């Protein structure tokens, strides 16, 4: 797991879900740069008082709240429980 590319599906699932697939460090930095340029444009533009345009942020993947609650509620199994599970027929 250490040498997988940051855009792999395994890393995406570990990061929070399938919507993170393809989102490596370079894509996150590009989205941050896009937002910074938009904020700079909004801040330095010569707009009328209170008439600065609302520029939407770059869409990013978000983990759903149901998944977070599901992860917290799940209790880790002990080695003994796993052993019992595989000994059943």
mmCIF file of N, CA and C in Angstrom:
data_model
loop_
_atom_site.group_PDB
_atom_site.id
_atom_site.type_symbol
_atom_site.label_atom_id
_atom_site.label_comp_id
_atom_site.label_asym_id
_atom_site.label_seq_id
_atom_site.Cartn_x
_atom_site.Cartn_y
_atom_site.Cartn_z
ATOM 1 N N UNK A 1 0.820 -1.188 0.000
ATOM 2 C CA UNK A 1 0.000 0.000 0.000
ATOM 3 C C UNK A 1 0.866 1.256 0.000
ATOM 4 N N UNK A 2 2.112 1.143 0.346
ATOM 5 C CA UNK A 2 2.972 2.317 0.420
ATOM 6 C C UNK A 2 3.327 2.874 -0.957
ATOM 7 N N UNK A 3 3.478 2.039 -1.949
ATOM 8 C CA UNK A 3 3.955 2.511 -3.244
ATOM 9 C C UNK A 3 2.857 2.684 -4.275
ATOM 10 N N UNK A 4 1.623 2.640 -3.867
ATOM 11 C CA UNK A 4 0.533 2.871 -4.807
ATOM 12 C C UNK A 4 0.484 4.339 -5.191
ATOM 13 N N UNK A 5 0.104 4.624 -6.439
ATOM 14 C CA UNK A 5 -0.039 6.039 -6.811
ATOM 15 C C UNK A 5 -1.206 6.668 -6.058
ATOM 16 N N UNK A 6 -1.109 7.968 -5.809
ATOM 17 C CA UNK A 6 -2.145 8.637 -5.021
ATOM 18 C C UNK A 6 -3.462 8.774 -5.772
ATOM 19 N N UNK A 7 -3.489 8.421 -7.050
ATOM 20 C CA UNK A 7 -4.733 8.475 -7.821
ATOM 21 C C UNK A 7 -5.394 7.107 -7.946
ATOM 22 N N UNK A 8 -4.874 6.095 -7.263
ATOM 23 C CA UNK A 8 -5.425 4.741 -7.387
ATOM 24 C C UNK A 8 -6.743 4.592 -6.622
ATOM 25 N N UNK A 9 -7.497 3.583 -6.992
ATOM 26 C CA UNK A 9 -8.788 3.332 -6.355
ATOM 27 C C UNK A 9 -8.617 2.914 -4.899
ATOM 28 N N UNK A 10 -7.569 2.174 -4.600
ATOM 29 C CA UNK A 10 -7.329 1.743 -3.223
ATOM 30 C C UNK A 10 -7.096 2.940 -2.310
ATOM 31 N N UNK A 11 -6.296 3.883 -2.754
ATOM 32 C CA UNK A 11 -6.046 5.089 -1.964
ATOM 33 C C UNK A 11 -7.317 5.916 -1.867
ATOM 34 N N UNK A 12 -8.100 5.953 -2.942
ATOM 35 C CA UNK A 12 -9.361 6.704 -2.931
ATOM 36 C C UNK A 12 -10.327 6.122 -1.905
ATOM 37 N N UNK A 13 -10.443 4.812 -1.860
ATOM 38 C CA UNK A 13 -11.342 4.181 -0.893
ATOM 39 C C UNK A 13 -10.857 4.404 0.535
ATOM 40 N N UNK A 14 -9.550 4.419 0.729
ATOM 41 C CA UNK A 14 -9.011 4.692 2.061
ATOM 42 C C UNK A 14 -9.207 6.157 2.446
ATOM 43 N N UNK A 15 -9.302 7.032 1.465
ATOM 44 C CA UNK A 15 -9.469 8.466 1.731
ATOM 45 C C UNK A 15 -10.908 8.856 2.028
ATOM 46 N N UNK A 16 -11.849 8.000 1.702
ATOM 47 C CA UNK A 16 -13.222 8.358 2.021
ATOM 48 C C UNK A 16 -14.260 7.896 1.036
ATOM 49 N N UNK A 17 -13.873 7.313 -0.076
ATOM 50 C CA UNK A 17 -14.879 6.811 -0.993
ATOM 51 C C UNK A 17 -14.454 6.880 -2.449
ATOM 52 N N UNK A 18 -15.314 6.342 -3.279
ATOM 53 C CA UNK A 18 -15.043 6.241 -4.701
ATOM 54 C C UNK A 18 -14.946 7.607 -5.379
ATOM 55 N N UNK A 19 -15.593 8.621 -4.801
ATOM 56 C CA UNK A 19 -15.549 9.952 -5.404
ATOM 57 C C UNK A 19 -14.155 10.576 -5.320
ATOM 58 N N UNK A 20 -13.248 10.015 -4.534
ATOM 59 C CA UNK A 20 -11.877 10.506 -4.439
ATOM 60 C C UNK A 20 -10.969 9.898 -5.504
ATOM 61 N N UNK A 21 -11.503 8.987 -6.329
ATOM 62 C CA UNK A 21 -10.711 8.318 -7.361
ATOM 63 C C UNK A 21 -10.204 9.335 -8.377
ATOM 64 N N UNK A 22 -8.901 9.343 -8.614
ATOM 65 C CA UNK A 22 -8.291 10.268 -9.548
ATOM 66 C C UNK A 22 -7.858 11.578 -8.921
ATOM 67 N N UNK A 23 -8.164 11.770 -7.653
ATOM 68 C CA UNK A 23 -7.801 13.006 -6.963
ATOM 69 C C UNK A 23 -6.486 12.798 -6.230
ATOM 70 N N UNK A 24 -5.389 13.074 -6.916
ATOM 71 C CA UNK A 24 -4.066 13.011 -6.309
ATOM 72 C C UNK A 24 -3.674 14.375 -5.784
ATOM 73 N N UNK A 25 -2.433 14.468 -5.336
ATOM 74 C CA UNK A 25 -1.946 15.739 -4.800
ATOM 75 C C UNK A 25 -1.978 16.828 -5.856
ATOM 76 N N UNK A 26 -1.644 16.479 -7.094
ATOM 77 C CA UNK A 26 -1.617 17.492 -8.147
ATOM 78 C C UNK A 26 -3.004 18.071 -8.417
ATOM 79 N N UNK A 27 -4.015 17.235 -8.367
ATOM 80 C CA UNK A 27 -5.373 17.727 -8.621
ATOM 81 C C UNK A 27 -5.890 18.580 -7.464
ATOM 82 N N UNK A 28 -5.562 18.186 -6.243
ATOM 83 C CA UNK A 28 -5.944 19.005 -5.085
ATOM 84 C C UNK A 28 -5.265 20.369 -5.136
ATOM 85 N N UNK A 29 -3.974 20.386 -5.509
ATOM 86 C CA UNK A 29 -3.253 21.658 -5.604
ATOM 87 C C UNK A 29 -3.822 22.528 -6.724
ATOM 88 N N UNK A 30 -4.207 21.915 -7.843
ATOM 89 C CA UNK A 30 -4.799 22.681 -8.941
ATOM 90 C C UNK A 30 -6.138 23.297 -8.516
ATOM 91 N N UNK A 31 -6.937 22.542 -7.769
ATOM 92 C CA UNK A 31 -8.216 23.070 -7.280
ATOM 93 C C UNK A 31 -7.986 24.210 -6.294
ATOM 94 N N UNK A 32 -6.986 24.071 -5.416
ATOM 95 C CA UNK A 32 -6.661 25.146 -4.480
ATOM 96 C C UNK A 32 -6.163 26.386 -5.213
ATOM 97 N N UNK A 33 -5.356 26.185 -6.239
ATOM 98 C CA UNK A 33 -4.860 27.309 -7.039
ATOM 99 C C UNK A 33 -6.007 28.019 -7.749
ATOM 100 N N UNK A 34 -6.928 27.255 -8.298
ATOM 101 C CA UNK A 34 -8.111 27.824 -8.956
ATOM 102 C C UNK A 34 -8.905 28.690 -7.980
ATOM 103 N N UNK A 35 -9.127 28.184 -6.777
ATOM 104 C CA UNK A 35 -9.866 28.947 -5.762
ATOM 105 C C UNK A 35 -9.103 30.191 -5.323
ATOM 106 N N UNK A 36 -7.768 30.092 -5.200
ATOM 107 C CA UNK A 36 -6.970 31.243 -4.796
ATOM 108 C C UNK A 36 -7.008 32.336 -5.857
ATOM 109 N N UNK A 37 -6.929 31.950 -7.119
ATOM 110 C CA UNK A 37 -6.999 32.936 -8.199
ATOM 111 C C UNK A 37 -8.365 33.612 -8.206
ATOM 112 N N UNK A 38 -9.420 32.847 -8.003
ATOM 113 C CA UNK A 38 -10.758 33.436 -7.960
ATOM 114 C C UNK A 38 -10.920 34.392 -6.780
ATOM 115 N N UNK A 39 -10.389 34.026 -5.628
ATOM 116 C CA UNK A 39 -10.466 34.914 -4.465
ATOM 117 C C UNK A 39 -9.678 36.197 -4.711
ATOM 118 N N UNK A 40 -8.510 36.058 -5.349
ATOM 119 C CA UNK A 40 -7.697 37.233 -5.649
ATOM 120 C C UNK A 40 -8.433 38.145 -6.644
ATOM 121 N N UNK A 41 -9.055 37.565 -7.642
ATOM 122 C CA UNK A 41 -9.816 38.342 -8.621
ATOM 123 C C UNK A 41 -10.955 39.074 -7.939
ATOM 124 N N UNK A 42 -11.637 38.386 -7.057
ATOM 125 C CA UNK A 42 -12.772 38.996 -6.354
ATOM 126 C C UNK A 42 -12.307 40.112 -5.410
ATOM 127 N N UNK A 43 -11.163 39.910 -4.764
ATOM 128 C CA UNK A 43 -10.674 40.876 -3.783
ATOM 129 C C UNK A 43 -10.078 42.124 -4.441
ATOM 130 N N UNK A 44 -9.415 41.957 -5.583
ATOM 131 C CA UNK A 44 -8.712 43.087 -6.184
ATOM 132 C C UNK A 44 -9.479 43.753 -7.315
ATOM 133 N N UNK A 45 -10.609 43.205 -7.680
ATOM 134 C CA UNK A 45 -11.386 43.799 -8.760
ATOM 135 C C UNK A 45 -12.011 45.119 -8.347
ATOM 136 N N UNK A 46 -12.278 45.965 -9.314
ATOM 137 C CA UNK A 46 -12.891 47.267 -9.020
ATOM 138 C C UNK A 46 -14.398 47.158 -9.223
ATOM 139 N N UNK A 47 -15.033 46.504 -8.282
ATOM 140 C CA UNK A 47 -16.474 46.301 -8.330
ATOM 141 C C UNK A 47 -17.146 47.440 -7.579
ATOM 142 N N UNK A 48 -18.396 47.667 -7.890
ATOM 143 C CA UNK A 48 -19.165 48.626 -7.107
ATOM 144 C C UNK A 48 -19.310 48.117 -5.689
ATOM 145 N N UNK A 49 -19.635 48.980 -4.759
ATOM 146 C CA UNK A 49 -19.740 48.584 -3.355
ATOM 147 C C UNK A 49 -20.789 47.486 -3.191
ATOM 148 N N UNK A 50 -20.355 46.350 -2.722
ATOM 149 C CA UNK A 50 -21.244 45.220 -2.491
ATOM 150 C C UNK A 50 -21.653 44.483 -3.756
ATOM 151 N N UNK A 51 -20.994 44.738 -4.881
ATOM 152 C CA UNK A 51 -21.385 44.103 -6.139
ATOM 153 C C UNK A 51 -20.320 43.160 -6.684
ATOM 154 N N UNK A 52 -19.454 42.667 -5.821
ATOM 155 C CA UNK A 52 -18.451 41.701 -6.264
ATOM 156 C C UNK A 52 -19.158 40.404 -6.651
ATOM 157 N N UNK A 53 -18.785 39.807 -7.771
ATOM 158 C CA UNK A 53 -19.469 38.581 -8.200
ATOM 159 C C UNK A 53 -19.136 37.402 -7.285
ATOM 160 N N UNK A 54 -20.083 36.525 -7.140
ATOM 161 C CA UNK A 54 -19.869 35.302 -6.366
ATOM 162 C C UNK A 54 -19.307 34.261 -7.323
ATOM 163 N N UNK A 55 -18.071 33.866 -7.106
ATOM 164 C CA UNK A 55 -17.411 32.882 -7.963
ATOM 165 C C UNK A 55 -17.454 31.546 -7.231
ATOM 166 N N UNK A 56 -18.047 30.523 -7.833
ATOM 167 C CA UNK A 56 -18.150 29.230 -7.138
ATOM 168 C C UNK A 56 -16.783 28.562 -6.982
ATOM 169 N N UNK A 57 -16.628 27.835 -5.906
ATOM 170 C CA UNK A 57 -15.388 27.097 -5.652
ATOM 171 C C UNK A 57 -15.305 25.900 -6.591
ATOM 172 N N UNK A 58 -14.112 25.413 -6.789
ATOM 173 C CA UNK A 58 -13.899 24.239 -7.628
ATOM 174 C C UNK A 58 -14.544 23.030 -6.946
ATOM 175 N N UNK A 59 -15.313 22.245 -7.673
ATOM 176 C CA UNK A 59 -15.980 21.099 -7.025
ATOM 177 C C UNK A 59 -14.970 20.047 -6.570
ATOM 178 N N UNK A 60 -15.100 19.662 -5.321
ATOM 179 C CA UNK A 60 -14.212 18.656 -4.735
ATOM 180 C C UNK A 60 -15.032 17.483 -4.228
ATOM 181 N N UNK A 61 -14.429 16.313 -4.138
ATOM 182 C CA UNK A 61 -15.164 15.172 -3.587
ATOM 183 C C UNK A 61 -15.390 15.338 -2.095
ATOM 184 N N UNK A 62 -16.546 14.909 -1.638
ATOM 185 C CA UNK A 62 -16.879 14.980 -0.218
ATOM 186 C C UNK A 62 -17.382 13.628 0.238
ATOM 187 N N UNK A 63 -16.964 13.227 1.411
ATOM 188 C CA UNK A 63 -17.449 11.984 1.991
ATOM 189 C C UNK A 63 -18.844 12.230 2.554
ATOM 190 N N UNK A 64 -19.714 11.253 2.403
ATOM 191 C CA UNK A 64 -21.063 11.408 2.928
ATOM 192 C C UNK A 64 -21.055 11.181 4.435
ATOM 193 N N UNK A 65 -22.000 11.768 5.118
ATOM 194 C CA UNK A 65 -22.065 11.652 6.573
ATOM 195 C C UNK A 65 -22.445 10.242 7.000
ATOM 196 N N UNK A 66 -23.223 9.560 6.193
ATOM 197 C CA UNK A 66 -23.637 8.205 6.551
ATOM 198 C C UNK A 66 -22.429 7.281 6.624
ATOM 199 N N UNK A 67 -21.472 7.463 5.734
ATOM 200 C CA UNK A 67 -20.279 6.623 5.757
ATOM 201 C C UNK A 67 -19.463 6.870 7.018
ATOM 202 N N UNK A 68 -19.362 8.117 7.437
ATOM 203 C CA UNK A 68 -18.594 8.433 8.638
ATOM 204 C C UNK A 68 -19.226 7.792 9.869
ATOM 205 N N UNK A 69 -20.555 7.877 9.985
ATOM 206 C CA UNK A 69 -21.235 7.269 11.124
ATOM 207 C C UNK A 69 -21.084 5.760 11.092
ATOM 208 N N UNK A 70 -21.140 5.186 9.891
ATOM 209 C CA UNK A 70 -21.013 3.747 9.745
ATOM 210 C C UNK A 70 -19.636 3.285 10.213
ATOM 211 N N UNK A 71 -18.589 4.027 9.874
ATOM 212 C CA UNK A 71 -17.243 3.655 10.277
ATOM 213 C C UNK A 71 -17.064 3.726 11.788
ATOM 214 N N UNK A 72 -17.661 4.741 12.419
ATOM 215 C CA UNK A 72 -17.517 4.899 13.860
ATOM 216 C C UNK A 72 -18.270 3.811 14.617
ATOM 217 N N UNK A 73 -19.415 3.368 14.080
ATOM 218 C CA UNK A 73 -20.232 2.390 14.774
ATOM 219 C C UNK A 73 -19.650 0.986 14.663
ATOM 220 N N UNK A 74 -18.827 0.737 13.675
ATOM 221 C CA UNK A 74 -18.286 -0.590 13.449
ATOM 222 C C UNK A 74 -17.167 -0.886 14.448
ATOM 223 N N UNK A 75 -17.351 -1.973 15.208
ATOM 224 C CA UNK A 75 -16.374 -2.353 16.225
ATOM 225 C C UNK A 75 -15.348 -3.299 15.593
ATOM 226 N N UNK A 76 -14.066 -3.083 15.824
ATOM 227 C CA UNK A 76 -13.058 -3.984 15.256
ATOM 228 C C UNK A 76 -13.158 -5.373 15.872
ATOM 229 N N UNK A 77 -12.898 -6.370 15.071
ATOM 230 C CA UNK A 77 -12.947 -7.752 15.558
ATOM 231 C C UNK A 77 -11.615 -8.160 16.155
ATOM 232 N N UNK A 78 -11.685 -9.042 17.111
ATOM 233 C CA UNK A 78 -10.462 -9.580 17.704
ATOM 234 C C UNK A 78 -10.007 -10.766 16.868
ATOM 235 N N UNK A 79 -8.789 -11.189 17.102
ATOM 236 C CA UNK A 79 -8.255 -12.343 16.377
ATOM 237 C C UNK A 79 -9.068 -13.594 16.704
ATOM 238 N N UNK A 80 -9.503 -13.718 17.936
ATOM 239 C CA UNK A 80 -10.302 -14.874 18.339
ATOM 240 C C UNK A 80 -11.641 -14.905 17.599
ATOM 241 N N UNK A 81 -12.274 -13.748 17.429
ATOM 242 C CA UNK A 81 -13.542 -13.689 16.695
ATOM 243 C C UNK A 81 -13.360 -14.047 15.225
ATOM 244 N N UNK A 82 -12.280 -13.599 14.637
ATOM 245 C CA UNK A 82 -12.000 -13.944 13.232
ATOM 246 C C UNK A 82 -11.744 -15.437 13.097
ATOM 247 N N UNK A 83 -11.000 -15.995 14.031
ATOM 248 C CA UNK A 83 -10.714 -17.425 14.009
ATOM 249 C C UNK A 83 -12.004 -18.229 14.123
ATOM 250 N N UNK A 84 -12.907 -17.840 15.033
ATOM 251 C CA UNK A 84 -14.200 -18.531 15.186
ATOM 252 C C UNK A 84 -15.014 -18.431 13.911
ATOM 253 N N UNK A 85 -14.986 -17.253 13.285
ATOM 254 C CA UNK A 85 -15.761 -17.043 12.060
ATOM 255 C C UNK A 85 -15.324 -18.000 10.955
ATOM 256 N N UNK A 86 -14.019 -18.216 10.812
ATOM 257 C CA UNK A 86 -13.531 -19.073 9.744
ATOM 258 C C UNK A 86 -13.578 -20.554 10.100
ATOM 259 N N UNK A 87 -13.781 -20.902 11.375
ATOM 260 C CA UNK A 87 -13.893 -22.295 11.777
ATOM 261 C C UNK A 87 -15.313 -22.830 11.623
ATOM 262 N N UNK A 88 -16.292 -21.940 11.490
ATOM 263 C CA UNK A 88 -17.676 -22.376 11.322
ATOM 264 C C UNK A 88 -17.875 -23.058 9.971
ATOM 265 N N UNK A 89 -18.778 -23.971 9.931
ATOM 266 C CA UNK A 89 -19.104 -24.654 8.667
ATOM 267 C C UNK A 89 -20.543 -24.523 8.404
#
